[in-house]
XYZ file of C-alpha atoms in Angstrom:
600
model
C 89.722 104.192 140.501
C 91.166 107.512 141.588
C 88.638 109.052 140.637
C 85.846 106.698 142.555
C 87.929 107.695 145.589
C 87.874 111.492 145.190
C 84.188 111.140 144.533
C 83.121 109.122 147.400
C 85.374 111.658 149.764
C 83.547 114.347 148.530
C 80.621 112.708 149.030
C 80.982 111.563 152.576
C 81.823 114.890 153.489
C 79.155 116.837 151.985
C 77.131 114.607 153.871
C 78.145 115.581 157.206
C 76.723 119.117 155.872
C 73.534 118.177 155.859
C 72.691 114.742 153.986
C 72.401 113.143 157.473
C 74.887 110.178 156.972
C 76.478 109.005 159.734
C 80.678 109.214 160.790
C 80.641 105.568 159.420
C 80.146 106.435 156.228
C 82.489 109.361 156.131
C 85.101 106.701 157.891
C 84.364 104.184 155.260
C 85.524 105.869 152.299
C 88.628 107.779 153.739
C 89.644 103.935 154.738
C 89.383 102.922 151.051
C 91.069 106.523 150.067
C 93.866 105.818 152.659
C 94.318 102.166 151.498
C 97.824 101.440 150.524
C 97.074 98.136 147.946
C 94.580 96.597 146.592
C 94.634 93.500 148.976
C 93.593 96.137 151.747
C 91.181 97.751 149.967
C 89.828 94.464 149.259
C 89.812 93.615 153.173
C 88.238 96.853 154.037
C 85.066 96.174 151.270
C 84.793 92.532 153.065
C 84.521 93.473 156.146
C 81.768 96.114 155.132
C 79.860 94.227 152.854
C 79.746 91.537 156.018
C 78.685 94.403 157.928
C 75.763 95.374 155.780
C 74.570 91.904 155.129
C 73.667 91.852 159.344
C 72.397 95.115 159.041
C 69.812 94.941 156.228
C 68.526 91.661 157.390
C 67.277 93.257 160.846
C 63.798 94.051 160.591
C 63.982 96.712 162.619
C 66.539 99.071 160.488
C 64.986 102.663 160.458
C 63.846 103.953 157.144
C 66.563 106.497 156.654
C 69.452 104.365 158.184
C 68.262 101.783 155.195
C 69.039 104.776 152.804
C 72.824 104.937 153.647
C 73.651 100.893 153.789
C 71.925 101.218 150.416
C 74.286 103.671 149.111
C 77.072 102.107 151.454
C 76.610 99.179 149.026
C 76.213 100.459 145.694
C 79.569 102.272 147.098
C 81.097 98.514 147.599
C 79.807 96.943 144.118
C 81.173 99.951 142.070
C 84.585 98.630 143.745
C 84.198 95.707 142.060
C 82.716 93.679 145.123
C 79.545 91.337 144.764
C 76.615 92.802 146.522
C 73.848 90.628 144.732
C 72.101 90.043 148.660
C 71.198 93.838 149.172
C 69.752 93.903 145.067
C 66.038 92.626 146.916
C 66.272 95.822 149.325
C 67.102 98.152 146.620
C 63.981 97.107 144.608
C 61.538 97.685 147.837
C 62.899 100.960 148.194
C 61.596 101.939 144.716
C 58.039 101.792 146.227
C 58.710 103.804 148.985
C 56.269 107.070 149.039
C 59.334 109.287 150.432
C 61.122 111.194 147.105
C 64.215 111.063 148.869
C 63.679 106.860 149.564
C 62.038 106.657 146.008
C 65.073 108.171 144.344
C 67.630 106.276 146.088
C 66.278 103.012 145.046
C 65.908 104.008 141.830
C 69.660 104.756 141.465
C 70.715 101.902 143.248
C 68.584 98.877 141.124
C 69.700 101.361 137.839
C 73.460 100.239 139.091
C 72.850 96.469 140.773
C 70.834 94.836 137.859
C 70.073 95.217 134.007
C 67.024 94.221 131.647
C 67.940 90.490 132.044
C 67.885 90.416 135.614
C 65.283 88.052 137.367
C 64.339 91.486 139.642
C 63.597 93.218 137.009
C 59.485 92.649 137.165
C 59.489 93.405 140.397
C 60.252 96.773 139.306
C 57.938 97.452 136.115
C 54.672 97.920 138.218
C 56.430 100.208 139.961
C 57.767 102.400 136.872
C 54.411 102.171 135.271
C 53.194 103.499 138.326
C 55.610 106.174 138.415
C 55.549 107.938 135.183
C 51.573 108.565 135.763
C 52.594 110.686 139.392
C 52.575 114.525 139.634
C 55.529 115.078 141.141
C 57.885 115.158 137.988
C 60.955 114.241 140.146
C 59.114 110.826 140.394
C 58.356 111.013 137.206
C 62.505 111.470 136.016
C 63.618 108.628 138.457
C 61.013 106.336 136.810
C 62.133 107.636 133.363
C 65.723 107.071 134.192
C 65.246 103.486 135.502
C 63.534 102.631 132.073
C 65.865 103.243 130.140
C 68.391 100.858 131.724
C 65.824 98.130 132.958
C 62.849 98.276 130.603
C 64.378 94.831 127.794
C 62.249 94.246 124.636
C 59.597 92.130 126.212
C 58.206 94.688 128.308
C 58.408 97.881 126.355
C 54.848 97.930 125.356
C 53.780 97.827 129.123
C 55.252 101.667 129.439
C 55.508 102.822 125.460
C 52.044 104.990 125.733
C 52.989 106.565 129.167
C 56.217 107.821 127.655
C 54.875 109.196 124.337
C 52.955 111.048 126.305
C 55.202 112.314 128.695
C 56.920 114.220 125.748
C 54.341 116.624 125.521
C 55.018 117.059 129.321
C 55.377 120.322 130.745
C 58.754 120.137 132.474
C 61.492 119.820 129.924
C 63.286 117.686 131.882
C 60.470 115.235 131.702
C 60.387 115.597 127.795
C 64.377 115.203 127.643
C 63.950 112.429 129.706
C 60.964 110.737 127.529
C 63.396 111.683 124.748
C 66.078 109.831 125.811
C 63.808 106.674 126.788
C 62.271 106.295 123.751
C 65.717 106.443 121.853
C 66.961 103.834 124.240
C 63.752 101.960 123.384
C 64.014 102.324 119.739
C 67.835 100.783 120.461
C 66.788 97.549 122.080
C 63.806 96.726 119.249
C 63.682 99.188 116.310
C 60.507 97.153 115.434
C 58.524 98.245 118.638
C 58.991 102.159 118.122
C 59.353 102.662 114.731
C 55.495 103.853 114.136
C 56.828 106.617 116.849
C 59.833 108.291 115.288
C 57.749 111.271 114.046
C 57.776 112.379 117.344
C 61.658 112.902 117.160
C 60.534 115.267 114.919
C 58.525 117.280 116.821
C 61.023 117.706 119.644
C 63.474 119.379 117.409
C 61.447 121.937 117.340
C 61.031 121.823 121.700
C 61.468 125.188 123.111
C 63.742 124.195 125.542
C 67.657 123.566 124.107
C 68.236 120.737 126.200
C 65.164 118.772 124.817
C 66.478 119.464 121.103
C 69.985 118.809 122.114
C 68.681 115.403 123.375
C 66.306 114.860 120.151
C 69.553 114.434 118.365
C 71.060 111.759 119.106
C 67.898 109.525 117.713
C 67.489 111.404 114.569
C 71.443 110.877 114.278
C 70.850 107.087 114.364
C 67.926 107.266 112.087
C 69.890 109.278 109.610
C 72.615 107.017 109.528
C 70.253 104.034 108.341
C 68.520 105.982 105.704
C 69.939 109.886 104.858
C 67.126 110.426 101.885
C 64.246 110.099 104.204
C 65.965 112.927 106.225
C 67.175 115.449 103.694
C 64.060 117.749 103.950
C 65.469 118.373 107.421
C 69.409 119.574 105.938
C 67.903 123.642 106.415
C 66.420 123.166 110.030
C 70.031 121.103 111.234
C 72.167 123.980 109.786
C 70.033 127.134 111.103
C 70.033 125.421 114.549
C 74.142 125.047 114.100
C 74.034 128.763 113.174
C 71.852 130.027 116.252
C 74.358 127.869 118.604
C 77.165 128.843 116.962
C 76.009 132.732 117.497
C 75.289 132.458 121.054
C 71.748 132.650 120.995
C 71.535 129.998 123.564
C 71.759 130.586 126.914
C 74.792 131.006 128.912
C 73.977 127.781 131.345
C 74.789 126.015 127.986
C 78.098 126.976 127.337
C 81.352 124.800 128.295
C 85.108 126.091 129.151
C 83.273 129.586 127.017
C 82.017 127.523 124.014
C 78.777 127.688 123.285
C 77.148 124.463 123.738
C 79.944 122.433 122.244
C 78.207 118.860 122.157
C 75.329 120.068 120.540
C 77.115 121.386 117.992
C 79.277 118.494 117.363
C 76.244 116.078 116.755
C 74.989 118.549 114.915
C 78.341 118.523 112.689
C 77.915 114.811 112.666
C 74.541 114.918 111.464
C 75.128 117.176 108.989
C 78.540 115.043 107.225
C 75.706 111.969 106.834
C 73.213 114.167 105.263
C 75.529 115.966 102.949
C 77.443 113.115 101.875
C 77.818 112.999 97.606
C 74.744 116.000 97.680
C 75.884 118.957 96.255
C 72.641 120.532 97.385
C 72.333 119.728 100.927
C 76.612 120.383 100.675
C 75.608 123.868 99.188
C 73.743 124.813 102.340
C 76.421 123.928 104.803
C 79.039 125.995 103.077
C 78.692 129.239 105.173
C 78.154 128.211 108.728
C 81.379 125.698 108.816
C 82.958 128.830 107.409
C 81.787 130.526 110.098
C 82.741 128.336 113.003
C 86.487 127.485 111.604
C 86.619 131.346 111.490
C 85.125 131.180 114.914
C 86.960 128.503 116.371
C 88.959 128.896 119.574
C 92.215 126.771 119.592
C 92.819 127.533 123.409
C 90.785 125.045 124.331
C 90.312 120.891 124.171
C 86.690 121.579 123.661
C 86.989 124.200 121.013
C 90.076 122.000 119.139
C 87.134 119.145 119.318
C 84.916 121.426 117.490
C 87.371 122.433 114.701
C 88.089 118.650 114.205
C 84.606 117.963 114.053
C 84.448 120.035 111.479
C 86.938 118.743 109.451
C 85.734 115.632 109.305
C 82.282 117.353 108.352
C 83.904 118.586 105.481
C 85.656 115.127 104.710
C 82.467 113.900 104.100
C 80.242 116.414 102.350
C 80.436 117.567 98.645
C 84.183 118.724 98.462
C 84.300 122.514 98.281
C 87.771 124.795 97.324
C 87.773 127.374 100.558
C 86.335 124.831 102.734
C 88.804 122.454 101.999
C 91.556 124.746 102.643
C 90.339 126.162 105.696
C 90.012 122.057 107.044
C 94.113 122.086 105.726
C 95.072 125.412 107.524
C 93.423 123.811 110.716
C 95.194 120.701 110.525
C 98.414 122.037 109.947
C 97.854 123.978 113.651
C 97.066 120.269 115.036
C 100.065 118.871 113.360
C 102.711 121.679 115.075
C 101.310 121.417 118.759
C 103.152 119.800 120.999
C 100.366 118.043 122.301
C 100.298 114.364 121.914
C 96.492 114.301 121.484
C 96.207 117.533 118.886
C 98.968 115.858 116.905
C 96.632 112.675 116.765
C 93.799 114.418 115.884
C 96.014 116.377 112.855
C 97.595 113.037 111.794
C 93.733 111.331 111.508
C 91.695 115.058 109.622
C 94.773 114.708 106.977
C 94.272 111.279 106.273
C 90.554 112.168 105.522
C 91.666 115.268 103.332
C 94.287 113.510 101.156
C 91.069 111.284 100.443
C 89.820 113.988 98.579
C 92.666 116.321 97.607
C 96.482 114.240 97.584
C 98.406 117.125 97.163
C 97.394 118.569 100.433
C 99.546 116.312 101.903
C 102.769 117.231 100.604
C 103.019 120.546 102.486
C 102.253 118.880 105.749
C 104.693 115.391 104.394
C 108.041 116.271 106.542
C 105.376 117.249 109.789
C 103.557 114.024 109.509
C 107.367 111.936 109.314
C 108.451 113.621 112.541
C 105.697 112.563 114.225
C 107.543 108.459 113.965
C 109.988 109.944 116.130
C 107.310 111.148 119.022
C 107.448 108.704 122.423
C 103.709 108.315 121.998
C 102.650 104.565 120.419
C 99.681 105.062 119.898
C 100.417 108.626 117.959
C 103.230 106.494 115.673
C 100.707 103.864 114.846
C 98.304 106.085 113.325
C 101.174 108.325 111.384
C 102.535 105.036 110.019
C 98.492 104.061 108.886
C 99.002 107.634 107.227
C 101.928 107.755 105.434
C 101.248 104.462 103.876
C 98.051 106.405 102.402
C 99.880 109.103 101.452
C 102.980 107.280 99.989
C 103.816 108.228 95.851
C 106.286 107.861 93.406
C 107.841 111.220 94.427
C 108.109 110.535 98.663
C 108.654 106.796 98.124
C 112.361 106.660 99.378
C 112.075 108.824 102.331
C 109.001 107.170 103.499
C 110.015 104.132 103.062
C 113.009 104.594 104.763
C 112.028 106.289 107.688
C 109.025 103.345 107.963
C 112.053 100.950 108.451
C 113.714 102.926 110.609
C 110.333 102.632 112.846
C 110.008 98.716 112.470
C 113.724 98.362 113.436
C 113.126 99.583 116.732
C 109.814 97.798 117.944
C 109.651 94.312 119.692
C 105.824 93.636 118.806
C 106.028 90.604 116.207
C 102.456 91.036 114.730
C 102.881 94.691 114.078
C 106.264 94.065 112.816
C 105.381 91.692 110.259
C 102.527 94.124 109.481
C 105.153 97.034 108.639
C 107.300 95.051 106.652
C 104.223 94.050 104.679
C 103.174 97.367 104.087
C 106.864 98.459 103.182
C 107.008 96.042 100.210
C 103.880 96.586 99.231
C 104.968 100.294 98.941
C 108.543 99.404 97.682
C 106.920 96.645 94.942
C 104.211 99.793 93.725
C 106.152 102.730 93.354
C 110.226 101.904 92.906
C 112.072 104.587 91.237
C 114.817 101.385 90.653
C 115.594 97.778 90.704
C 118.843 98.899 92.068
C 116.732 100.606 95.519
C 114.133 98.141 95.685
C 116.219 95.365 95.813
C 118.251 97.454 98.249
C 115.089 98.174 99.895
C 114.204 94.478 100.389
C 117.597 93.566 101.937
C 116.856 96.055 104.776
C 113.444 94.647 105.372
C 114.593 90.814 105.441
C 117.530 91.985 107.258
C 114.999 93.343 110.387
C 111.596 91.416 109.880
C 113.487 88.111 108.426
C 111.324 85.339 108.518
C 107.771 87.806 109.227
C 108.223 88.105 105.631
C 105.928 86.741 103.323
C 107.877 83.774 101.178
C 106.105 85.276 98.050
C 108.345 88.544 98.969
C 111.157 86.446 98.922
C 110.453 84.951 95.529
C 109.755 87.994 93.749
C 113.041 89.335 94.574
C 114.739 86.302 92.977
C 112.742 86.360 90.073
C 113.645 90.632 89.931
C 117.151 89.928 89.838
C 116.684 86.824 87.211
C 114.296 88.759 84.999
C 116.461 92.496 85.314
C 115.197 95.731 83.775
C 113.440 93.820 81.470
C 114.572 96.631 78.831
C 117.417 94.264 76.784
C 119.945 96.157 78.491
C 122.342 93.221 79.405
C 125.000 96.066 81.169
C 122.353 97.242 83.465
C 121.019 93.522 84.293
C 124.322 92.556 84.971
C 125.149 95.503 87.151
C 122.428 94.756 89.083
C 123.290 90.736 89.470
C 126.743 92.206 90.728
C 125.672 95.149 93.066
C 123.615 92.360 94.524
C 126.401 90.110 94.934
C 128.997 92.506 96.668
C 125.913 93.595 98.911
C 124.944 89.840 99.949
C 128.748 88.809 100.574
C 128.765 91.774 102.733
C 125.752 91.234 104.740
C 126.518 87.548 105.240
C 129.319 88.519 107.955
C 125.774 90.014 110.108
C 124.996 87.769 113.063
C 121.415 86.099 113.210
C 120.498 86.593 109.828
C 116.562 85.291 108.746
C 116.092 81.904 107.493
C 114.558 83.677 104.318
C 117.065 86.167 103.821
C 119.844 83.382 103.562
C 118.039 81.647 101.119
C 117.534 84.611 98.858
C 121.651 84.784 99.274
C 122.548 82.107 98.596
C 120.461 81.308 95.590
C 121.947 84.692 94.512
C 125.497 83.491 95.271
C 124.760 80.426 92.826
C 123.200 81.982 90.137
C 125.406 84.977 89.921
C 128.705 85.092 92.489
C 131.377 84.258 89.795
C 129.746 85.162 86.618
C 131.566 88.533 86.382
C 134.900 87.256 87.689
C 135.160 89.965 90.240
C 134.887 87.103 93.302
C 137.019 83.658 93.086
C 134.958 80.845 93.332
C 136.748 79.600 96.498
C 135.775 82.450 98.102
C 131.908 82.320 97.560
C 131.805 78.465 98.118
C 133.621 79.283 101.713
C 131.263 81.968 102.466
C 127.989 79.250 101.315
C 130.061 76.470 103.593
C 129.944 79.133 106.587
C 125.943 79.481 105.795
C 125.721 75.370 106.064
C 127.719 75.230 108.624
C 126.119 77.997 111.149
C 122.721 75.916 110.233
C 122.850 72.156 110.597
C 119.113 72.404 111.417
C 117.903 74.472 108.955
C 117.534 71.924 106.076
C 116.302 74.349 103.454
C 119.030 77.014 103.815
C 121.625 74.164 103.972
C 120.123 72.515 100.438
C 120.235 76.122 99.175
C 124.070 76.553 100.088
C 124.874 72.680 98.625
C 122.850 74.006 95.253
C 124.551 76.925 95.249
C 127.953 75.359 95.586
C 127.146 73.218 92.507
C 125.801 76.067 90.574
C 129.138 77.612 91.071
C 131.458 74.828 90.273
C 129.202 73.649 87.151
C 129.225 77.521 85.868
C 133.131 77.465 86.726
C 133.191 73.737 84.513
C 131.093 75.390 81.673
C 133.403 78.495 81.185
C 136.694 76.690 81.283
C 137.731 78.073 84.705
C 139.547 74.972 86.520
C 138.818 75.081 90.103
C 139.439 73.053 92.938
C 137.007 71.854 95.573
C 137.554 73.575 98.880
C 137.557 70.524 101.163
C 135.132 72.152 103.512
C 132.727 71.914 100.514
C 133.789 68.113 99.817
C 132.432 67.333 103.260
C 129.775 69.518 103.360
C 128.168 67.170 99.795
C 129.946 63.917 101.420
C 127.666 64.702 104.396
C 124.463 66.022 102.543
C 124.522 62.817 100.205
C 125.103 60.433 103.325
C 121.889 61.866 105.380
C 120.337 60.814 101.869
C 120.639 57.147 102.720
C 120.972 57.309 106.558
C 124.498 57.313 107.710
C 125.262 60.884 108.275
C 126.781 62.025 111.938
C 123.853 62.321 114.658
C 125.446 64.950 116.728
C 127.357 67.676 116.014
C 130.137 66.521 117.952
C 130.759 64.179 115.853
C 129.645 65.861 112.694
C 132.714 67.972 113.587
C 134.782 64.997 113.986
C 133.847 63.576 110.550
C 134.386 66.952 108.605
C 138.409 66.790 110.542
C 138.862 63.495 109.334
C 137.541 64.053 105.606
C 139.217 67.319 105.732
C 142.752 65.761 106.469
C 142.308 62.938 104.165
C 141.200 65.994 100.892
């Protein structure tokens, strides 16, 4: 919106130098500039548009004072207002004879109204018309318009003039035909498609700005079928060699790069052609050489050539040198302290490691860092990384540091999302029962119940099933590890309804079985769980089937124990919701637990 202001000021005051628009114009805009809210911005674009509507329906408006309420209103609808009664007036003054008029009108119905718009053949004739005059300013205005207004119906009422207007002698008519018959070819492939030979022929247009234009069809066309555009791998690459040299003109080049968007279709182009060909890859080899060697860092333009490259590279048949020239530029991306440069480092190594792994690990402890930037969008995509780049050997410290990162955002969806991705991780490449089930703890602890109830059975069935490896000693220091790291975490506040039932089906299975904790003690500790949840009924019949666990265990060893009365209550009061009569409140829920407590 800022920048709609600065425009229109400019504007408005180049055209007190000699556009002929009048003080109100100029006045208009540095109101809007000057507003202080919205609201008044909104008032000042009502009272104008109310202005305009009395001015265009007066007969009598002079020819060039219709120009400026024209542009006065496509000022007004770019602002968001609705300016549908001055759409008729901007369609009338596409038939003016004046350029100036013609031009105008053109621009304005290009903004007001699309290919669906009822107006729309009231402005065909007038294209058709168009493209056939000498003047080739007329002709680009009518060239223009086409390509935004002319839908699917009504291509074939202009297709022949525009074929032929590539073979125009102005090249901005034959960029211009270009670029409409693309946009035809868009909107109904079916229409054009005995045409796209002509794409052909442009590529070989004299003019640089014609070919540059030519390119983004035959990119399209490539993308649907590669093989039918192989023959065409030489021509792409010499072209990306001359630009690449400088052999274009200077009126070409951007912030000192020589023409930079040509070459990064070009790049584009050439990543779908060489894609699994060795021999299209083969001929690629030395100009990406050349521009990485080439390639100025200084710049955002020149950083969006090297990363265009990369990706290039990504794609084609992988090569050795090539490869490591696409690492040593990414590793530059991944030290900046730009926000954006890191991004773009972050996404060319995940599409190295796709083809070489191990050129991640020099870059592992950069890409890690990167969690800890302000930037959210920046951590997203290093989290999307490491999760690609996650092995046997980096497992703990990405895993760690990718809880770390969950733990501090608020975003629910994207939380559960992490914690996902963290087991899956944890579940594929554990160096220990001992870490993953240490692992697990931390992500229940933080995600809770955004964990997947399959997560939390697998863990129970981990610690049931142990190493597996008839090691009894090492089962059973697991069972105990996991004991002493539950009865620990139980004194957390706010713990996850899942978490607590992992504990305390842990407590019951295994809490007294290596006599290191009384049983009093873990049936107070499973009372405390019941009693902190008297709505959660699963958690509180996991702490009542833990309690019997433990006191049947305790019965089976020969280990005399007595009841805590908390836990009397706790069954007296589990076994009377059974059949109806349990305390309704838990007011008097406390009362009953007193009374029972006393008489135990």
């Amino acid at each position: 919106m800022e920048q709609l202001r600065t425009i229109g000021r400019e504007l408005a005051m180049g055209s007190q130098g000699g556009w002929g628009q009048s003080k109100e114009f100029l006045d208009l805009v540095k109101s809007i500039g000057e507003a202080r809210s919205k609201a008044e911005e909104d008032r000042i674009i009502i009272r104008e548009l109310e202005y305009l509507k009395r001015r265009l329906a007066d007969p009598d408006v002079p020819r060039r004072k219709m120009k400026e309420l024209l542009l006065r209103l496509v000022y007004a609808e770019m602002l968001g207002h609705d300016a549908s009664f001055g759409h008729i007036h901007a369609v009338k003054m596409t038939h003016d004879e004046s350029l100036p008029l013609k031009r105008t009108g053109y621009l304005a119905v290009a903004l007001f109204i699309d290919e669906r718009h009822d107006l729309v053949i009231l402005v065909v004739n007038t294209i058709q018309k168009d493209l056939r005059s000498d003047n080739y300013l007329v002709v680009c205005a009518a060239l223009t318009a086409a390509s935004r207004l002319i839908g699917e119906e009504a291509i074939p009422a202009v297709l022949p003039q525009v074929v032929d207007l590539l073979a125009h002698p102005k090249e901005a008519v034959r960029k211009k035909a270009v670029m409409a018959l693309h946009r035809f070819y868009q909107r109904s492939p079916s229409s054009v498609s005995h045409l796209v030979s002509n794409f052909r022929k442009r590529l070989c247009d004299n003019d640089p700005g014609v070919m540059g234009a030519t390119l983004c069809p035959l990119y399209d066309l490539i993308l649907e079928d590669p093989n039918a555009y192989k023959d065409l791998v030489v021509s792409f690459v010499n072209i990306l060699k001359q630009v690449a040299e400088r052999r274009l003109p200077t009126s070409y080049d951007y912030h000192q790069m020589p023409a930079p968007f040509i070459q990064i279709k070009l790049l584009k182009i050439l990543a779908v052609l060489g894609s699994g060909d060795k021999q299209a890859s083969g001929h690629m080899y030395t100009v990406l050489g050349d521009i990485f060697r080439k390639g100025d860092s200084a710049s955002n333009i020149g950083n969006a050539i090297l990363y265009e490259c990369i990706c290039c590279i990504s794609c084609i048949f992988p090569n050795s040198k090539m490869l490591d020239a696409a690492a040593e530029t990414t590793s530059k991306f991944l030290k900046s302290d730009s926000h954006n440069l890191k991004y773009m480092g972050i996404d060319a190594l995940g599409r190295l490691i796709k083809i070489n792994p191990d050129i991640a690990e020099e870059h592992q402890l950069a890409v890690i860092d990167c969690l800890e930037d302000p930037d959210d969008t920046l951590k997203r995509k290093t989290f999307e990384l490491l999760y690609k780049m996650t092995k046997s050997t980096n497992i703990e410290v990405i895993v760690d540091r990718m809880i770390e990162y969950m733990i501090s955002i608020t975003d629910h969806h994207y939380k559960a999302e992490i914690a996902s991705r963290c087991v899956e991780l944890a579940e594929q490449f554990a160096p220990s029962n001992q870490w993953f089930i240490q692992t697990m703890n931390k992500v229940f602890e933080h995600a809770g119940d955004l964990v997947n109830i399959r997560v939390a059975h697998n863990l129970m069935r981990l610690i049931a099933e142990g190493f597996g490896e008839e090691d009894e000693g090492a089962d059973s220091q697991l069972r105990s590890s996991a004991v002493d790291s539950y009865l620990r975490i139980l004194g957390e506040p706010k713990l996850p309804s899942s978490f607590l039932q992992i504990i305390c089906w842990v407590l019951g299975e295994y809490g007294t079985s290596d006599g290191k904790h009384p049983a009093s003690y873990i049936t107070g500790k499973l009372c405390d769980v019941a009693e902190a949840h008297p709505t959660d009924d699963t958690v509180r019949g996991y702490a009542v089937s833990a309690i019997l666990k433990i006191f049947a265990f305790e019965i089976a060893v020969g280990r005399k124990t007595a009841m805590l009365p908390e836990a009397v209550v706790l069954l007296l009061i589990y076994e009377l919701e059974h059949i109806g009569q349990a305390p309704s409140t838990p007011k008097k829920l406390r009362c009953f637990s007193a009374q029972y407590s006393e008489i135990i």
